[in-house]
GROMACS .gro file of C-alpha atoms in nm:
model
  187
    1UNK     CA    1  -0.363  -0.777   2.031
    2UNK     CA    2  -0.230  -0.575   1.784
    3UNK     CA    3  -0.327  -0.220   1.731
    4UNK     CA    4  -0.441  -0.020   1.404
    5UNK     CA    5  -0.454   0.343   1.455
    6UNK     CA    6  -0.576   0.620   1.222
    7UNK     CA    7  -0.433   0.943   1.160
    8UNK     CA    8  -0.720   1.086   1.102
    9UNK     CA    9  -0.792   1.046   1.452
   10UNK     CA   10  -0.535   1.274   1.557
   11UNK     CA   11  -0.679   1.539   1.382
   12UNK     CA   12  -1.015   1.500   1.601
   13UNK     CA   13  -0.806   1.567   1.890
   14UNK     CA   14  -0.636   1.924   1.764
   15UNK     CA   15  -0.300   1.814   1.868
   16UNK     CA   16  -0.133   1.986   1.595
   17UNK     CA   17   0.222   1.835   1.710
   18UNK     CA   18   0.106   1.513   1.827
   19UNK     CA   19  -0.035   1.469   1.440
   20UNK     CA   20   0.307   1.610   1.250
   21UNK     CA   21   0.499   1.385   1.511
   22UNK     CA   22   0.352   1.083   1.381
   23UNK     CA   23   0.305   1.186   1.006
   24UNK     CA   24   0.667   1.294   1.032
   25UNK     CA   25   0.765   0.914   1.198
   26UNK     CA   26   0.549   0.760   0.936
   27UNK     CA   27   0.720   0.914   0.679
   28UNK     CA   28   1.061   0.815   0.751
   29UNK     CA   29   0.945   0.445   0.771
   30UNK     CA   30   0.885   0.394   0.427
   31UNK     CA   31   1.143   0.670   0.309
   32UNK     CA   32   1.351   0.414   0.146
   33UNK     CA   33   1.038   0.389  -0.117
   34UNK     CA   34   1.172   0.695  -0.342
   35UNK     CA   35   1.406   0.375  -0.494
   36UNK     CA   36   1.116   0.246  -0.654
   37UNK     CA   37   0.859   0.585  -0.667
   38UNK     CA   38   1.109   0.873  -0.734
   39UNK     CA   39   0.849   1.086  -0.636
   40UNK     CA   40   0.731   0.957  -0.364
   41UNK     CA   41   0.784   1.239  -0.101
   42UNK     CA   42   0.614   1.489  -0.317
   43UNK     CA   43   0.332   1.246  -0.309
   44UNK     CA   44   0.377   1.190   0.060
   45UNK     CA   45   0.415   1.587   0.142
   46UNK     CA   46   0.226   1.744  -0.130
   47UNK     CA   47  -0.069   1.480  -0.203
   48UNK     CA   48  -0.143   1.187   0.063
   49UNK     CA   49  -0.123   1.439   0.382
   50UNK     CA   50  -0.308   1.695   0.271
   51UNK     CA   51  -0.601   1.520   0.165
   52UNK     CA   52  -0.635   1.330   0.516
   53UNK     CA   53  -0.807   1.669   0.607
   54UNK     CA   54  -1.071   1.519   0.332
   55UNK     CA   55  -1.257   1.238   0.308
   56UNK     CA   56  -1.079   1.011   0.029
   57UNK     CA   57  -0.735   0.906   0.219
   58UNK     CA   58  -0.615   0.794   0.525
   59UNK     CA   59  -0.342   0.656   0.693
   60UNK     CA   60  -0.337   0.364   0.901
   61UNK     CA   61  -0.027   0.268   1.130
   62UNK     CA   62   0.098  -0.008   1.403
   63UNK     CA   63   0.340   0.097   1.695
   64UNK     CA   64   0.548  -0.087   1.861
   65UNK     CA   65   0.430  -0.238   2.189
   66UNK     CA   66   0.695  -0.219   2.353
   67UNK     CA   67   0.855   0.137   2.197
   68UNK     CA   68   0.514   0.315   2.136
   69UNK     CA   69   0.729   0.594   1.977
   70UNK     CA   70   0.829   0.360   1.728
   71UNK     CA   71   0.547   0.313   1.429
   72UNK     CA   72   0.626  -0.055   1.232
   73UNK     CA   73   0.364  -0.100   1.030
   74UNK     CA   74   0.140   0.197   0.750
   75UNK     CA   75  -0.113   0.163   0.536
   76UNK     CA   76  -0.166   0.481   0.293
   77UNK     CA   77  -0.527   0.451   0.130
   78UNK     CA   78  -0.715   0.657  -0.109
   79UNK     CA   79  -1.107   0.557  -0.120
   80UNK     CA   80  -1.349   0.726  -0.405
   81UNK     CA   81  -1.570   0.684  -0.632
   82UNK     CA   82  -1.326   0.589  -0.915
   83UNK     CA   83  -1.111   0.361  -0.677
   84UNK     CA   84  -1.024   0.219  -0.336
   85UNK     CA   85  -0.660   0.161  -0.300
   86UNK     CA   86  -0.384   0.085  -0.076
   87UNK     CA   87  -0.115   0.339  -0.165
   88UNK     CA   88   0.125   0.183   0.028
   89UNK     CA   89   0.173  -0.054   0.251
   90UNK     CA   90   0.479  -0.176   0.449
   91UNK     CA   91   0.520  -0.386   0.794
   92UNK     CA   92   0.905  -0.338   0.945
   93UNK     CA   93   1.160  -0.636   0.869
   94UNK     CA   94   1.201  -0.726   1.223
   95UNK     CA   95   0.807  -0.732   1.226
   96UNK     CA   96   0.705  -0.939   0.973
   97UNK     CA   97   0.557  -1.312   1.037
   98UNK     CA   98   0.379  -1.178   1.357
   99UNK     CA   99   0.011  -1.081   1.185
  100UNK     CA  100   0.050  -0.745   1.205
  101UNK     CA  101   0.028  -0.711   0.812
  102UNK     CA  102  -0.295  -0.901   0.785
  103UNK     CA  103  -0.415  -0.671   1.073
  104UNK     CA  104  -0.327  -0.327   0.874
  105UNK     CA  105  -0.508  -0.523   0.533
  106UNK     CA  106  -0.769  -0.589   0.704
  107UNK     CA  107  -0.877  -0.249   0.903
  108UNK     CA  108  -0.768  -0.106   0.533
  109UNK     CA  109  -1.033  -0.341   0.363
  110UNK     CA  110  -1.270  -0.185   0.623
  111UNK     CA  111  -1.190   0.202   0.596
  112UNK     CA  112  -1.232   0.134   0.216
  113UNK     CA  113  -1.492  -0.080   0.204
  114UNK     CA  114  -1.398  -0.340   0.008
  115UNK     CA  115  -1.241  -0.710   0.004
  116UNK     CA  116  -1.105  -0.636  -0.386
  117UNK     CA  117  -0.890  -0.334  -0.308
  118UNK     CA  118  -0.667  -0.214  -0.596
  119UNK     CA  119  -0.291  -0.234  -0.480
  120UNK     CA  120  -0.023  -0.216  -0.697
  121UNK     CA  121   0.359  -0.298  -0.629
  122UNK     CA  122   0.685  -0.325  -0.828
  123UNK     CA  123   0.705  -0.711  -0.991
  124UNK     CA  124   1.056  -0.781  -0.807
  125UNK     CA  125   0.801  -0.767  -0.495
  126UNK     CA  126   0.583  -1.039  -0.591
  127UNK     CA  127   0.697  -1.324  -0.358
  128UNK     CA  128   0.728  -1.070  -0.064
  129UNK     CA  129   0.324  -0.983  -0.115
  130UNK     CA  130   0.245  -1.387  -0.238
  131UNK     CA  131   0.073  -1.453   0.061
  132UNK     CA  132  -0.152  -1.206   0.102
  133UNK     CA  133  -0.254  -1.197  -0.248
  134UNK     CA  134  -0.353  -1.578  -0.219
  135UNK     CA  135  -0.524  -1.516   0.155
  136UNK     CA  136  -0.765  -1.272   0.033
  137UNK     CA  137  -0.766  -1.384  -0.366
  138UNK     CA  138  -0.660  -1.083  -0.508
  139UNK     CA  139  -0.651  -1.093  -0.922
  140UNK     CA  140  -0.378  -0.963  -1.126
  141UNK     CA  141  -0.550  -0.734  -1.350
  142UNK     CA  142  -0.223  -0.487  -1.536
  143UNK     CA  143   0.102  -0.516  -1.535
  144UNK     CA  144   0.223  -0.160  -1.664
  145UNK     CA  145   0.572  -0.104  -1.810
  146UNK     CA  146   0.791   0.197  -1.677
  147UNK     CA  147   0.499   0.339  -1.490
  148UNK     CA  148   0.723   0.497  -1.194
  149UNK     CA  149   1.075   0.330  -1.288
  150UNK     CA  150   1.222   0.197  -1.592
  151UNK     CA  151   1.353  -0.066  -1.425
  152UNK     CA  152   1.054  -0.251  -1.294
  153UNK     CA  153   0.704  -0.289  -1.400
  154UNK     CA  154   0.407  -0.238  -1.182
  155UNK     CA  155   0.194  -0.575  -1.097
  156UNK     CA  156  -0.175  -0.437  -1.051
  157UNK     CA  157  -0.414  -0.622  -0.838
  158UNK     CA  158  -0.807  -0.532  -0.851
  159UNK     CA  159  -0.805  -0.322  -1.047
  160UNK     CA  160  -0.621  -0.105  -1.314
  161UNK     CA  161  -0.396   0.192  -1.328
  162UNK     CA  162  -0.395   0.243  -1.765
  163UNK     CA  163  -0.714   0.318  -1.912
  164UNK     CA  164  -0.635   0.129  -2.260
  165UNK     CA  165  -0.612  -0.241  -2.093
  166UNK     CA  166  -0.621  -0.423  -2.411
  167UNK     CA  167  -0.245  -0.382  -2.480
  168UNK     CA  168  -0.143  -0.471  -2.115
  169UNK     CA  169  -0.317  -0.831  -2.157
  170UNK     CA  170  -0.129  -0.890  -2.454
  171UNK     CA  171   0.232  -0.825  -2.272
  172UNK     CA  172   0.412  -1.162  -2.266
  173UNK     CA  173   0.551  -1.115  -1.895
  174UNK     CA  174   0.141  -1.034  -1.760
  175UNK     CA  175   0.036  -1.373  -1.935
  176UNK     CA  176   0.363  -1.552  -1.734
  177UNK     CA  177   0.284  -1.372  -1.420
  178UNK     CA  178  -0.100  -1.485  -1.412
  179UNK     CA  179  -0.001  -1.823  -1.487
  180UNK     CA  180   0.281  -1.833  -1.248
  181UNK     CA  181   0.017  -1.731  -0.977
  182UNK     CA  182  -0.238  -1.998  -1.091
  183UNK     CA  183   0.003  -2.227  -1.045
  184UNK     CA  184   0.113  -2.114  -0.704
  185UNK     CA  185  -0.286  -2.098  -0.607
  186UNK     CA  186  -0.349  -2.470  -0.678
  187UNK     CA  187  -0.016  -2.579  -0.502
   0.00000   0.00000   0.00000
């Protein structure tokens, strides 16, 4: 059984260390992510931790069984009234194939409520995500150009990141990538 803890739960408890231990550990799993976000540990530090203490984010993580210092898997989330998202999500390499992804999405689609979450993810990711995309039938709504890199374009599922959409449906690569994943749905 795998299982999906809560940050926010450490809070509950007052163990000021225990929480910073673990924020600290979850941090350093998915440090490598400032390649594609260069800003992602002011966002991290400055935006995603500090609102925990709130309502509209959590984080959701997986520890090893067998090393339960060791966290594998997050899932950062932001739920309000203008969207319910998974920030980020990653499952270790040496992880993967063993359901413990589809465990984090799912507890994630719980704490936010929602089947349809928006999730977003650089397009030289796509085949890494295809199979959860087709499991829960997630849409590709945006693809938005130079967003946190200007050399990849975000792929937007559920939901939309750029207010003026009309010029995002007419990019040639969005129209390949929908069709591309039509065509991988019916296969």
């Amino acid at each position: 059984m795998i299982k999906v803890e809560s940050l926010k739960d450490y809070l509950k408890t007052n163990n000021t260390e225990e929480f910073i231990d673990i924020a600290t550990k979850i941090y350093a799993l998915i440090d490598f992510i400032g390649h594609d976000y260069p800003k992602h540990k002011e966002w991290y530090f400055l935006k995603q931790l500090p609102a925990i203490f709130g309502e509209e984010r959590n984080i959701l993580f997986v520890r090893d069984p067998e090393n339960l210092n060791e966290i594998i898997a997050i899932a950062c989330l932001k739920e309000n009234k203008e969207e319910r998202k998974i920030c980020t999500i990653y499952v270790s390499d040496k992880f993967r194939k063993m359901g413990i992804g589809t465990a984090i999405v799912e507890e994630a689609m719980k704490w936010l409520g929602t089947t349809k979450p928006l999730i977003t993810f650089v397009d030289y990711k796509l085949e890494m995500f295809q199979s959860m995309i087709h499991k829960y039938n997630w849409e590709l709504t945006e693809v938005v150009s130079e967003l946190y890199s200007d050399e990849s374009q975000e792929l937007c599922f559920n939901g939309t990141l750029i207010k003026n959409k009309e010029s995002i449906l007419k990019q040639p690569l969005y129209k390949r990538l929908v069709e591309s994943l039509k065509c991988r749905k019916s296969n």
